[in-house]
Amino acid sequence: MSKDMTNPVLGILGVGYFASYFTSSLRKGGYKGKIYLSPRNAQTAERISKEHRCLVAQDNQDVIDKSDIILLSIRPEQLPGLLEKLSFRDNQIVITAVAGKTIADHYAVAGHLPQTLIRMIPVCSIEAGEGVVPIYPPNPEVEKIADFTGTPISFDSEHDFDLALTTSCMNGWLYEFFGTMTDWLEEKGLSQDQARNVILHNIRGATAYALQKKDQKLADITGEIATEGTFTLEGLNLLKKQNGFTAWDQALEHVHKKLTE
Ligand SMILES: NC(=O)c1ccc[n+]([C@@H]2O[C@H](COP(=O)([O-])OP(=O)(O)OC[C@H]3O[C@@H](n4cnc5c(N)ncnc54)[C@H](OP(=O)(O)O)[C@@H]3O)[C@@H](O)[C@H]2O)c1
């Protein structure tokens, strides 16, 4: 265990896809603390330990004993099996990345978890150093860790955290959306590279521009661009007529319901 909470020792239980992109993002973001991995799934643990300078612990309890902060990144159904055999110190921080399980759900399967249990579920784009890292409840140590990986946003209620989590699924839909526009450009004659770059840099520019205009409502930015007589307004009206935007609301509503029921 370390006394240096700038780079605390992090232990990871559940070394799969999530642990892989999280450790990659942490190291790329400059996290210098030790990271201990559970030895289960030995091949992945070995690969992550080589690629992202981690240490493979002897067993799950060893991960906990050596760490200040423990990250749970197993699948929801694996949670009870994992936790029943493990003991924690009272002053440890446990972060859970397990989607669809509330804080109360965690204590229901493992009453012996320490008092500081924080939900934190970043999107996979953090591997590129950008993306939202929703956190509930707010916790300065966890926010510091999250800051190495993307943009931490803390929430005061689990309800608000789940809303943010719903939009993480939206991230996945966006690639399909970008892909259909890229395909359209290719069908009309652009090369694969040109089409991809035109779409992705347009999108990147749009988010950078909006982030810069902090005091302006997002729809108002459209209003400034899509003025009377513009081609932008023509396309916008067509999209609205075809329910191009309300379809996204419906998908968010559906996923949010599933995520919280
Ligand atoms: N994947 C994503 O993009 C993503 C995004 C946000 C949140 N999450 C959350 O992250 C969690 C993990 O997802 P994932 O996609 O990374 O799943 P995954 O690739 O299946 O990884 C889970 C890992 O946990 C291991 N495990 C299971 N039981 C264990 C135990 N008792 N002790 C030690 N290790 C154990 C599994 O080993 P075995 O293979 O041997 O069972 C596997 O290596 C999920 O709860 C999910 O909700 C995932």
PDB file of C-alpha atoms and ligand atoms in Angstrom:
ATOM      1  CA  MET A   1       0.000   0.000   0.000  1.00  0.00           C
ATOM      2  CA  SER A   2       1.287   3.500  -0.817  1.00  0.00           C
ATOM      3  CA  LYS A   3       1.140   6.723   1.161  1.00  0.00           C
ATOM      4  CA  ASP A   4       1.385   8.703  -2.090  1.00  0.00           C
ATOM      5  CA  MET A   5      -2.208   9.475  -3.014  1.00  0.00           C
ATOM      6  CA  THR A   6      -1.083  11.442  -6.104  1.00  0.00           C
ATOM      7  CA  ASN A   7      -0.359   8.082  -7.673  1.00  0.00           C
ATOM      8  CA  PRO A   8      -2.107   5.617  -5.367  1.00  0.00           C
ATOM      9  CA  VAL A   9      -1.705   1.870  -5.843  1.00  0.00           C
ATOM     10  CA  LEU A  10      -4.588   0.613  -7.923  1.00  0.00           C
ATOM     11  CA  GLY A  11      -5.782  -2.984  -7.834  1.00  0.00           C
ATOM     12  CA  ILE A  12      -8.001  -4.419 -10.552  1.00  0.00           C
ATOM     13  CA  LEU A  13     -10.374  -7.353 -10.046  1.00  0.00           C
ATOM     14  CA  GLY A  14     -11.739  -8.505 -13.396  1.00  0.00           C
ATOM     15  CA  VAL A  15      -9.105  -8.304 -16.090  1.00  0.00           C
ATOM     16  CA  GLY A  16     -10.998  -8.259 -19.390  1.00  0.00           C
ATOM     17  CA  TYR A  17     -11.996  -5.739 -22.024  1.00  0.00           C
ATOM     18  CA  PHE A  18     -12.758  -2.873 -19.622  1.00  0.00           C
ATOM     19  CA  ALA A  19      -9.564  -3.319 -17.604  1.00  0.00           C
ATOM     20  CA  SER A  20      -7.635  -3.370 -20.843  1.00  0.00           C
ATOM     21  CA  TYR A  21      -8.794   0.022 -22.134  1.00  0.00           C
ATOM     22  CA  PHE A  22      -8.804   1.564 -18.665  1.00  0.00           C
ATOM     23  CA  THR A  23      -5.164   0.685 -17.925  1.00  0.00           C
ATOM     24  CA  SER A  24      -4.146   1.772 -21.421  1.00  0.00           C
ATOM     25  CA  SER A  25      -5.851   5.129 -20.899  1.00  0.00           C
ATOM     26  CA  LEU A  26      -4.356   5.579 -17.412  1.00  0.00           C
ATOM     27  CA  ARG A  27      -0.794   5.027 -18.649  1.00  0.00           C
ATOM     28  CA  LYS A  28      -1.239   7.184 -21.752  1.00  0.00           C
ATOM     29  CA  GLY A  29      -2.596   9.921 -19.464  1.00  0.00           C
ATOM     30  CA  GLY A  30       0.533   9.773 -17.292  1.00  0.00           C
ATOM     31  CA  TYR A  31      -0.594   7.696 -14.299  1.00  0.00           C
ATOM     32  CA  LYS A  32       2.614   6.507 -12.640  1.00  0.00           C
ATOM     33  CA  GLY A  33       1.235   4.548  -9.691  1.00  0.00           C
ATOM     34  CA  LYS A  34       1.557   0.780  -9.364  1.00  0.00           C
ATOM     35  CA  ILE A  35      -1.287  -1.264 -10.809  1.00  0.00           C
ATOM     36  CA  TYR A  36      -1.926  -4.826  -9.564  1.00  0.00           C
ATOM     37  CA  LEU A  37      -4.019  -7.171 -11.671  1.00  0.00           C
ATOM     38  CA  SER A  38      -6.011 -10.229 -10.689  1.00  0.00           C
ATOM     39  CA  PRO A  39      -4.241 -13.307 -12.131  1.00  0.00           C
ATOM     40  CA  ARG A  40      -7.456 -14.883 -13.429  1.00  0.00           C
ATOM     41  CA  ASN A  41      -7.626 -14.749 -17.189  1.00  0.00           C
ATOM     42  CA  ALA A  42      -3.848 -15.191 -17.172  1.00  0.00           C
ATOM     43  CA  GLN A  43      -3.245 -14.436 -20.842  1.00  0.00           C
ATOM     44  CA  THR A  44      -4.975 -11.049 -20.731  1.00  0.00           C
ATOM     45  CA  ALA A  45      -3.344 -10.196 -17.391  1.00  0.00           C
ATOM     46  CA  GLU A  46       0.057 -11.024 -18.881  1.00  0.00           C
ATOM     47  CA  ARG A  47      -0.608  -8.918 -21.980  1.00  0.00           C
ATOM     48  CA  ILE A  48      -1.889  -5.916 -19.995  1.00  0.00           C
ATOM     49  CA  SER A  49       0.985  -6.161 -17.546  1.00  0.00           C
ATOM     50  CA  LYS A  50       3.499  -6.016 -20.422  1.00  0.00           C
ATOM     51  CA  GLU A  51       1.753  -3.327 -22.453  1.00  0.00           C
ATOM     52  CA  HIS A  52       0.808  -1.019 -19.584  1.00  0.00           C
ATOM     53  CA  ARG A  53       3.412  -1.682 -16.920  1.00  0.00           C
ATOM     54  CA  CYS A  54       1.192  -3.532 -14.428  1.00  0.00           C
ATOM     55  CA  LEU A  55       1.995  -6.271 -11.914  1.00  0.00           C
ATOM     56  CA  VAL A  56       0.117  -9.546 -11.723  1.00  0.00           C
ATOM     57  CA  ALA A  57      -0.858 -10.367  -8.130  1.00  0.00           C
ATOM     58  CA  GLN A  58      -0.883 -13.865  -6.612  1.00  0.00           C
ATOM     59  CA  ASP A  59      -4.650 -13.956  -6.168  1.00  0.00           C
ATOM     60  CA  ASN A  60      -7.637 -11.621  -5.723  1.00  0.00           C
ATOM     61  CA  GLN A  61      -6.989 -11.093  -1.980  1.00  0.00           C
ATOM     62  CA  ASP A  62      -3.388 -10.196  -2.765  1.00  0.00           C
ATOM     63  CA  VAL A  63      -4.686  -7.487  -5.185  1.00  0.00           C
ATOM     64  CA  ILE A  64      -6.726  -5.974  -2.339  1.00  0.00           C
ATOM     65  CA  ASP A  65      -3.984  -6.248   0.267  1.00  0.00           C
ATOM     66  CA  LYS A  66      -1.496  -4.385  -1.932  1.00  0.00           C
ATOM     67  CA  SER A  67      -3.812  -1.591  -3.106  1.00  0.00           C
ATOM     68  CA  ASP A  68      -5.204   1.743  -1.915  1.00  0.00           C
ATOM     69  CA  ILE A  69      -7.993   1.791  -4.483  1.00  0.00           C
ATOM     70  CA  ILE A  70      -9.649  -1.330  -5.913  1.00  0.00           C
ATOM     71  CA  LEU A  71     -11.475  -1.352  -9.215  1.00  0.00           C
ATOM     72  CA  LEU A  72     -14.187  -3.958  -9.790  1.00  0.00           C
ATOM     73  CA  SER A  73     -14.472  -4.708 -13.506  1.00  0.00           C
ATOM     74  CA  ILE A  74     -16.140  -8.093 -13.626  1.00  0.00           C
ATOM     75  CA  ARG A  75     -19.489  -8.749 -15.284  1.00  0.00           C
ATOM     76  CA  PRO A  76     -22.619  -8.131 -13.135  1.00  0.00           C
ATOM     77  CA  GLU A  77     -23.393 -11.831 -12.663  1.00  0.00           C
ATOM     78  CA  GLN A  78     -19.793 -12.449 -11.516  1.00  0.00           C
ATOM     79  CA  LEU A  79     -20.026  -9.947  -8.654  1.00  0.00           C
ATOM     80  CA  PRO A  80     -21.375 -12.228  -5.862  1.00  0.00           C
ATOM     81  CA  GLY A  81     -18.899 -15.035  -6.655  1.00  0.00           C
ATOM     82  CA  LEU A  82     -16.001 -12.612  -6.602  1.00  0.00           C
ATOM     83  CA  LEU A  83     -16.827 -10.686  -3.440  1.00  0.00           C
ATOM     84  CA  GLU A  84     -17.975 -13.392  -1.046  1.00  0.00           C
ATOM     85  CA  LYS A  85     -14.441 -14.694  -0.504  1.00  0.00           C
ATOM     86  CA  LEU A  86     -12.648 -11.354  -0.133  1.00  0.00           C
ATOM     87  CA  SER A  87     -12.009  -8.961   2.736  1.00  0.00           C
ATOM     88  CA  PHE A  88     -11.260  -5.248   2.545  1.00  0.00           C
ATOM     89  CA  ARG A  89      -9.747  -2.666   4.896  1.00  0.00           C
ATOM     90  CA  ASP A  90     -12.174  -0.008   6.141  1.00  0.00           C
ATOM     91  CA  ASN A  91     -10.108   2.863   4.713  1.00  0.00           C
ATOM     92  CA  GLN A  92      -9.973   1.464   1.165  1.00  0.00           C
ATOM     93  CA  ILE A  93     -11.779   2.989  -1.758  1.00  0.00           C
ATOM     94  CA  VAL A  94     -13.629   0.600  -4.043  1.00  0.00           C
ATOM     95  CA  ILE A  95     -14.561   1.757  -7.527  1.00  0.00           C
ATOM     96  CA  THR A  96     -17.122  -0.258  -9.412  1.00  0.00           C
ATOM     97  CA  ALA A  97     -17.425  -0.220 -13.196  1.00  0.00           C
ATOM     98  CA  VAL A  98     -20.209  -2.794 -13.133  1.00  0.00           C
ATOM     99  CA  ALA A  99     -23.034  -1.360 -15.228  1.00  0.00           C
ATOM    100  CA  GLY A 100     -26.665  -1.747 -14.147  1.00  0.00           C
ATOM    101  CA  LYS A 101     -25.864  -2.418 -10.466  1.00  0.00           C
ATOM    102  CA  THR A 102     -26.619   0.298  -7.921  1.00  0.00           C
ATOM    103  CA  ILE A 103     -24.554   1.001  -4.806  1.00  0.00           C
ATOM    104  CA  ALA A 104     -27.320  -0.717  -2.790  1.00  0.00           C
ATOM    105  CA  ASP A 105     -27.131  -3.760  -5.117  1.00  0.00           C
ATOM    106  CA  HIS A 106     -23.419  -4.063  -4.328  1.00  0.00           C
ATOM    107  CA  TYR A 107     -23.953  -3.952  -0.557  1.00  0.00           C
ATOM    108  CA  ALA A 108     -26.800  -6.453  -0.918  1.00  0.00           C
ATOM    109  CA  VAL A 109     -24.372  -9.039  -2.314  1.00  0.00           C
ATOM    110  CA  ALA A 110     -21.388  -7.951  -0.192  1.00  0.00           C
ATOM    111  CA  GLY A 111     -22.187  -6.136   3.054  1.00  0.00           C
ATOM    112  CA  HIS A 112     -18.495  -6.213   3.933  1.00  0.00           C
ATOM    113  CA  LEU A 113     -17.477  -3.774   1.181  1.00  0.00           C
ATOM    114  CA  PRO A 114     -15.825  -0.644   2.636  1.00  0.00           C
ATOM    115  CA  GLN A 115     -17.857   2.526   3.177  1.00  0.00           C
ATOM    116  CA  THR A 116     -16.346   4.330   0.222  1.00  0.00           C
ATOM    117  CA  LEU A 117     -17.859   2.632  -2.794  1.00  0.00           C
ATOM    118  CA  ILE A 118     -17.891   4.730  -5.957  1.00  0.00           C
ATOM    119  CA  ARG A 119     -19.492   4.035  -9.326  1.00  0.00           C
ATOM    120  CA  MET A 120     -17.306   5.083 -12.261  1.00  0.00           C
ATOM    121  CA  ILE A 121     -17.994   3.885 -15.786  1.00  0.00           C
ATOM    122  CA  PRO A 122     -16.035   5.619 -18.549  1.00  0.00           C
ATOM    123  CA  VAL A 123     -16.601   5.018 -22.255  1.00  0.00           C
ATOM    124  CA  CYS A 124     -13.969   3.178 -24.300  1.00  0.00           C
ATOM    125  CA  SER A 125     -12.922   6.389 -26.120  1.00  0.00           C
ATOM    126  CA  ILE A 126     -10.831   7.201 -23.034  1.00  0.00           C
ATOM    127  CA  GLU A 127      -8.233   4.983 -24.674  1.00  0.00           C
ATOM    128  CA  ALA A 128      -7.754   7.955 -27.020  1.00  0.00           C
ATOM    129  CA  GLY A 129      -7.549  10.287 -24.004  1.00  0.00           C
ATOM    130  CA  GLU A 130     -11.040  11.752 -24.415  1.00  0.00           C
ATOM    131  CA  GLY A 131     -14.484  10.902 -23.155  1.00  0.00           C
ATOM    132  CA  VAL A 132     -16.801  11.318 -20.218  1.00  0.00           C
ATOM    133  CA  VAL A 133     -15.999   9.525 -16.970  1.00  0.00           C
ATOM    134  CA  PRO A 134     -19.253   9.580 -14.955  1.00  0.00           C
ATOM    135  CA  ILE A 135     -18.730   9.252 -11.182  1.00  0.00           C
ATOM    136  CA  TYR A 136     -21.188   8.732  -8.317  1.00  0.00           C
ATOM    137  CA  PRO A 137     -20.978   9.869  -5.569  1.00  0.00           C
ATOM    138  CA  PRO A 138     -18.330  12.590  -5.975  1.00  0.00           C
ATOM    139  CA  ASN A 139     -14.964  11.568  -4.522  1.00  0.00           C
ATOM    140  CA  PRO A 140     -11.741  13.597  -4.905  1.00  0.00           C
ATOM    141  CA  GLU A 141      -9.399  10.557  -5.042  1.00  0.00           C
ATOM    142  CA  VAL A 142     -11.462   8.851  -7.722  1.00  0.00           C
ATOM    143  CA  GLU A 143     -11.788  12.105  -9.659  1.00  0.00           C
ATOM    144  CA  LYS A 144      -7.970  12.396  -9.620  1.00  0.00           C
ATOM    145  CA  ILE A 145      -7.623   8.909 -11.100  1.00  0.00           C
ATOM    146  CA  ALA A 146     -10.352   9.593 -13.664  1.00  0.00           C
ATOM    147  CA  ASP A 147      -8.625  12.803 -14.666  1.00  0.00           C
ATOM    148  CA  PHE A 148      -5.734  10.771 -16.125  1.00  0.00           C
ATOM    149  CA  THR A 149      -8.165   9.080 -18.506  1.00  0.00           C
ATOM    150  CA  GLY A 150     -10.748  11.595 -19.732  1.00  0.00           C
ATOM    151  CA  THR A 151     -13.209  14.186 -18.446  1.00  0.00           C
ATOM    152  CA  PRO A 152     -14.565  13.239 -14.993  1.00  0.00           C
ATOM    153  CA  ILE A 153     -18.113  14.413 -14.328  1.00  0.00           C
ATOM    154  CA  SER A 154     -19.422  13.707 -10.815  1.00  0.00           C
ATOM    155  CA  PHE A 155     -23.074  13.407  -9.898  1.00  0.00           C
ATOM    156  CA  ASP A 156     -24.889  13.886  -6.594  1.00  0.00           C
ATOM    157  CA  SER A 157     -27.529  11.274  -7.299  1.00  0.00           C
ATOM    158  CA  GLU A 158     -27.538   7.798  -8.770  1.00  0.00           C
ATOM    159  CA  HIS A 159     -30.444   8.881 -10.977  1.00  0.00           C
ATOM    160  CA  ASP A 160     -28.252  11.522 -12.654  1.00  0.00           C
ATOM    161  CA  PHE A 161     -25.334   9.081 -12.933  1.00  0.00           C
ATOM    162  CA  ASP A 162     -27.588   6.607 -14.782  1.00  0.00           C
ATOM    163  CA  LEU A 163     -28.668   9.331 -17.201  1.00  0.00           C
ATOM    164  CA  ALA A 164     -25.010   9.971 -18.059  1.00  0.00           C
ATOM    165  CA  LEU A 165     -24.463   6.238 -18.419  1.00  0.00           C
ATOM    166  CA  THR A 166     -27.334   6.036 -20.909  1.00  0.00           C
ATOM    167  CA  THR A 167     -25.487   8.431 -23.178  1.00  0.00           C
ATOM    168  CA  SER A 168     -22.431   6.161 -23.067  1.00  0.00           C
ATOM    169  CA  CYS A 169     -24.478   3.772 -25.218  1.00  0.00           C
ATOM    170  CA  MET A 170     -25.090   6.702 -27.552  1.00  0.00           C
ATOM    171  CA  ASN A 171     -21.318   6.712 -28.180  1.00  0.00           C
ATOM    172  CA  GLY A 172     -21.637   3.301 -29.786  1.00  0.00           C
ATOM    173  CA  TRP A 173     -24.538   4.456 -31.992  1.00  0.00           C
ATOM    174  CA  LEU A 174     -22.559   7.448 -33.175  1.00  0.00           C
ATOM    175  CA  TYR A 175     -20.026   5.281 -35.031  1.00  0.00           C
ATOM    176  CA  GLU A 176     -22.860   3.659 -36.967  1.00  0.00           C
ATOM    177  CA  PHE A 177     -24.196   7.129 -37.775  1.00  0.00           C
ATOM    178  CA  PHE A 178     -20.760   8.382 -38.887  1.00  0.00           C
ATOM    179  CA  GLY A 179     -20.341   5.169 -40.863  1.00  0.00           C
ATOM    180  CA  THR A 180     -23.546   5.664 -42.876  1.00  0.00           C
ATOM    181  CA  MET A 181     -22.459   9.190 -43.850  1.00  0.00           C
ATOM    182  CA  THR A 182     -18.989   7.918 -44.740  1.00  0.00           C
ATOM    183  CA  ASP A 183     -20.544   5.181 -46.914  1.00  0.00           C
ATOM    184  CA  TRP A 184     -22.668   7.781 -48.693  1.00  0.00           C
ATOM    185  CA  LEU A 185     -19.569   9.841 -49.530  1.00  0.00           C
ATOM    186  CA  GLU A 186     -17.771   6.734 -50.789  1.00  0.00           C
ATOM    187  CA  GLU A 187     -20.716   5.733 -52.972  1.00  0.00           C
ATOM    188  CA  LYS A 188     -20.585   9.202 -54.522  1.00  0.00           C
ATOM    189  CA  GLY A 189     -16.890   8.838 -55.310  1.00  0.00           C
ATOM    190  CA  LEU A 190     -14.660   9.822 -52.374  1.00  0.00           C
ATOM    191  CA  SER A 191     -11.893   7.445 -51.360  1.00  0.00           C
ATOM    192  CA  GLN A 192     -12.280   5.584 -48.078  1.00  0.00           C
ATOM    193  CA  ASP A 193      -9.662   7.792 -46.400  1.00  0.00           C
ATOM    194  CA  GLN A 194     -11.120  11.030 -47.695  1.00  0.00           C
ATOM    195  CA  ALA A 195     -14.637  10.066 -46.635  1.00  0.00           C
ATOM    196  CA  ARG A 196     -13.515   9.010 -43.162  1.00  0.00           C
ATOM    197  CA  ASN A 197     -11.439  12.123 -42.606  1.00  0.00           C
ATOM    198  CA  VAL A 198     -14.121  14.488 -43.882  1.00  0.00           C
ATOM    199  CA  ILE A 199     -16.753  13.011 -41.555  1.00  0.00           C
ATOM    200  CA  LEU A 200     -14.605  12.529 -38.444  1.00  0.00           C
ATOM    201  CA  HIS A 201     -12.948  15.945 -38.629  1.00  0.00           C
ATOM    202  CA  ASN A 202     -16.310  17.620 -39.254  1.00  0.00           C
ATOM    203  CA  ILE A 203     -17.678  15.957 -36.127  1.00  0.00           C
ATOM    204  CA  ARG A 204     -14.555  16.751 -34.124  1.00  0.00           C
ATOM    205  CA  GLY A 205     -14.762  20.385 -35.268  1.00  0.00           C
ATOM    206  CA  ALA A 206     -18.449  20.546 -34.308  1.00  0.00           C
ATOM    207  CA  THR A 207     -17.798  19.387 -30.730  1.00  0.00           C
ATOM    208  CA  ALA A 208     -14.729  21.625 -30.333  1.00  0.00           C
ATOM    209  CA  TYR A 209     -16.725  24.624 -31.572  1.00  0.00           C
ATOM    210  CA  ALA A 210     -19.630  23.915 -29.206  1.00  0.00           C
ATOM    211  CA  LEU A 211     -17.307  23.343 -26.234  1.00  0.00           C
ATOM    212  CA  GLN A 212     -15.812  26.757 -26.899  1.00  0.00           C
ATOM    213  CA  LYS A 213     -19.263  28.398 -26.881  1.00  0.00           C
ATOM    214  CA  LYS A 214     -19.973  27.517 -23.249  1.00  0.00           C
ATOM    215  CA  ASP A 215     -22.763  30.062 -22.730  1.00  0.00           C
ATOM    216  CA  GLN A 216     -24.735  29.212 -25.823  1.00  0.00           C
ATOM    217  CA  LYS A 217     -27.450  26.585 -26.021  1.00  0.00           C
ATOM    218  CA  LEU A 218     -26.518  23.879 -28.538  1.00  0.00           C
ATOM    219  CA  ALA A 219     -29.711  24.315 -30.574  1.00  0.00           C
ATOM    220  CA  ASP A 220     -28.962  28.045 -30.827  1.00  0.00           C
ATOM    221  CA  ILE A 221     -25.693  27.262 -32.596  1.00  0.00           C
ATOM    222  CA  THR A 222     -27.720  25.420 -35.240  1.00  0.00           C
ATOM    223  CA  GLY A 223     -30.087  28.396 -35.390  1.00  0.00           C
ATOM    224  CA  GLU A 224     -27.168  30.697 -36.174  1.00  0.00           C
ATOM    225  CA  ILE A 225     -25.938  28.456 -38.975  1.00  0.00           C
ATOM    226  CA  ALA A 226     -29.221  27.204 -40.449  1.00  0.00           C
ATOM    227  CA  THR A 227     -30.620  30.604 -41.390  1.00  0.00           C
ATOM    228  CA  GLU A 228     -33.340  31.274 -43.958  1.00  0.00           C
ATOM    229  CA  GLY A 229     -32.342  30.316 -47.499  1.00  0.00           C
ATOM    230  CA  THR A 230     -29.357  28.106 -46.516  1.00  0.00           C
ATOM    231  CA  PHE A 231     -28.765  24.522 -47.644  1.00  0.00           C
ATOM    232  CA  THR A 232     -28.175  23.684 -43.970  1.00  0.00           C
ATOM    233  CA  LEU A 233     -31.767  24.680 -43.156  1.00  0.00           C
ATOM    234  CA  GLU A 234     -33.097  22.624 -46.077  1.00  0.00           C
ATOM    235  CA  GLY A 235     -31.388  19.494 -44.755  1.00  0.00           C
ATOM    236  CA  LEU A 236     -32.354  20.262 -41.166  1.00  0.00           C
ATOM    237  CA  ASN A 237     -36.041  20.542 -42.056  1.00  0.00           C
ATOM    238  CA  LEU A 238     -35.901  17.241 -43.894  1.00  0.00           C
ATOM    239  CA  LEU A 239     -34.258  15.518 -40.915  1.00  0.00           C
ATOM    240  CA  LYS A 240     -36.935  16.865 -38.557  1.00  0.00           C
ATOM    241  CA  LYS A 241     -39.726  15.776 -40.896  1.00  0.00           C
ATOM    242  CA  GLN A 242     -38.301  12.242 -40.953  1.00  0.00           C
ATOM    243  CA  ASN A 243     -38.010  12.145 -37.123  1.00  0.00           C
ATOM    244  CA  GLY A 244     -34.240  12.012 -37.473  1.00  0.00           C
ATOM    245  CA  PHE A 245     -33.737  13.586 -34.048  1.00  0.00           C
ATOM    246  CA  THR A 246     -36.690  12.252 -32.055  1.00  0.00           C
ATOM    247  CA  ALA A 247     -35.576   8.706 -32.966  1.00  0.00           C
ATOM    248  CA  TRP A 248     -32.450   9.300 -30.836  1.00  0.00           C
ATOM    249  CA  ASP A 249     -34.570  10.461 -27.876  1.00  0.00           C
ATOM    250  CA  GLN A 250     -36.615   7.290 -28.157  1.00  0.00           C
ATOM    251  CA  ALA A 251     -33.505   5.116 -28.128  1.00  0.00           C
ATOM    252  CA  LEU A 252     -32.149   6.962 -25.058  1.00  0.00           C
ATOM    253  CA  GLU A 253     -35.496   6.587 -23.277  1.00  0.00           C
ATOM    254  CA  HIS A 254     -35.572   2.851 -24.033  1.00  0.00           C
ATOM    255  CA  VAL A 255     -32.006   2.204 -22.855  1.00  0.00           C
ATOM    256  CA  HIS A 256     -32.441   4.312 -19.714  1.00  0.00           C
ATOM    257  CA  LYS A 257     -35.513   2.255 -18.778  1.00  0.00           C
ATOM    258  CA  LYS A 258     -33.649  -1.015 -19.308  1.00  0.00           C
ATOM    259  CA  LEU A 259     -30.606   0.215 -17.399  1.00  0.00           C
ATOM    260  CA  THR A 260     -32.579   1.252 -14.329  1.00  0.00           C
ATOM    261  CA  GLU A 261     -35.366  -1.345 -14.080  1.00  0.00           C
TER     262      GLU A 261
HETATM  263  N1  LIG B   1     -16.757  -3.571 -22.114  1.00  0.00           N
HETATM  264  C1  LIG B   1     -17.100  -2.311 -22.024  1.00  0.00           C
HETATM  265  O1  LIG B   1     -16.985  -1.538 -22.991  1.00  0.00           O
HETATM  266  C2  LIG B   1     -17.612  -1.770 -20.727  1.00  0.00           C
HETATM  267  C3  LIG B   1     -17.960  -0.418 -20.660  1.00  0.00           C
HETATM  268  C4  LIG B   1     -18.412   0.078 -19.445  1.00  0.00           C
HETATM  269  C5  LIG B   1     -18.544  -0.756 -18.359  1.00  0.00           C
HETATM  270  N2  LIG B   1     -18.240  -2.067 -18.456  1.00  0.00           N
HETATM  271  C6  LIG B   1     -18.406  -2.920 -17.291  1.00  0.00           C
HETATM  272  O2  LIG B   1     -17.182  -3.551 -17.003  1.00  0.00           O
HETATM  273  C7  LIG B   1     -17.420  -4.841 -16.475  1.00  0.00           C
HETATM  274  C8  LIG B   1     -16.511  -5.813 -17.203  1.00  0.00           C
HETATM  275  O3  LIG B   1     -16.860  -5.853 -18.576  1.00  0.00           O
HETATM  276  P1  LIG B   1     -15.845  -6.447 -19.639  1.00  0.00           P
HETATM  277  O4  LIG B   1     -16.429  -6.133 -20.974  1.00  0.00           O
HETATM  278  O5  LIG B   1     -14.468  -6.032 -19.330  1.00  0.00           O
HETATM  279  O6  LIG B   1     -16.024  -8.021 -19.344  1.00  0.00           O
HETATM  280  P2  LIG B   1     -14.953  -9.183 -19.587  1.00  0.00           P
HETATM  281  O7  LIG B   1     -14.100  -8.847 -20.776  1.00  0.00           O
HETATM  282  O8  LIG B   1     -15.705 -10.468 -19.572  1.00  0.00           O
HETATM  283  O9  LIG B   1     -14.031  -9.096 -18.290  1.00  0.00           O
HETATM  284  C9  LIG B   1     -14.440  -9.559 -17.057  1.00  0.00           C
HETATM  285  C10 LIG B   1     -13.256 -10.275 -16.428  1.00  0.00           C
HETATM  286  O10 LIG B   1     -13.549 -10.604 -15.068  1.00  0.00           O
HETATM  287  C11 LIG B   1     -12.991 -11.885 -14.824  1.00  0.00           C
HETATM  288  N3  LIG B   1     -13.575 -12.523 -13.647  1.00  0.00           N
HETATM  289  C12 LIG B   1     -14.772 -13.120 -13.515  1.00  0.00           C
HETATM  290  N4  LIG B   1     -14.940 -13.614 -12.271  1.00  0.00           N
HETATM  291  C13 LIG B   1     -13.785 -13.349 -11.604  1.00  0.00           C
HETATM  292  C14 LIG B   1     -13.310 -13.630 -10.299  1.00  0.00           C
HETATM  293  N5  LIG B   1     -14.053 -14.288  -9.406  1.00  0.00           N
HETATM  294  N6  LIG B   1     -12.078 -13.219  -9.969  1.00  0.00           N
HETATM  295  C15 LIG B   1     -11.306 -12.541 -10.843  1.00  0.00           C
HETATM  296  N7  LIG B   1     -11.691 -12.266 -12.091  1.00  0.00           N
HETATM  297  C16 LIG B   1     -12.915 -12.647 -12.477  1.00  0.00           C
HETATM  298  C17 LIG B   1     -13.276 -12.630 -16.108  1.00  0.00           C
HETATM  299  O11 LIG B   1     -12.500 -13.808 -16.180  1.00  0.00           O
HETATM  300  P3  LIG B   1     -13.102 -15.068 -16.982  1.00  0.00           P
HETATM  301  O12 LIG B   1     -13.064 -14.684 -18.427  1.00  0.00           O
HETATM  302  O13 LIG B   1     -12.147 -16.141 -16.625  1.00  0.00           O
HETATM  303  O14 LIG B   1     -14.485 -15.301 -16.477  1.00  0.00           O
HETATM  304  C18 LIG B   1     -12.879 -11.581 -17.127  1.00  0.00           C
HETATM  305  O15 LIG B   1     -11.502 -11.602 -17.351  1.00  0.00           O
HETATM  306  C19 LIG B   1     -18.904  -5.143 -16.668  1.00  0.00           C
HETATM  307  O16 LIG B   1     -19.564  -5.129 -15.420  1.00  0.00           O
HETATM  308  C20 LIG B   1     -19.428  -4.032 -17.543  1.00  0.00           C
HETATM  309  O17 LIG B   1     -20.716  -3.612 -17.145  1.00  0.00           O
HETATM  310  C21 LIG B   1     -17.776  -2.584 -19.629  1.00  0.00           C
END
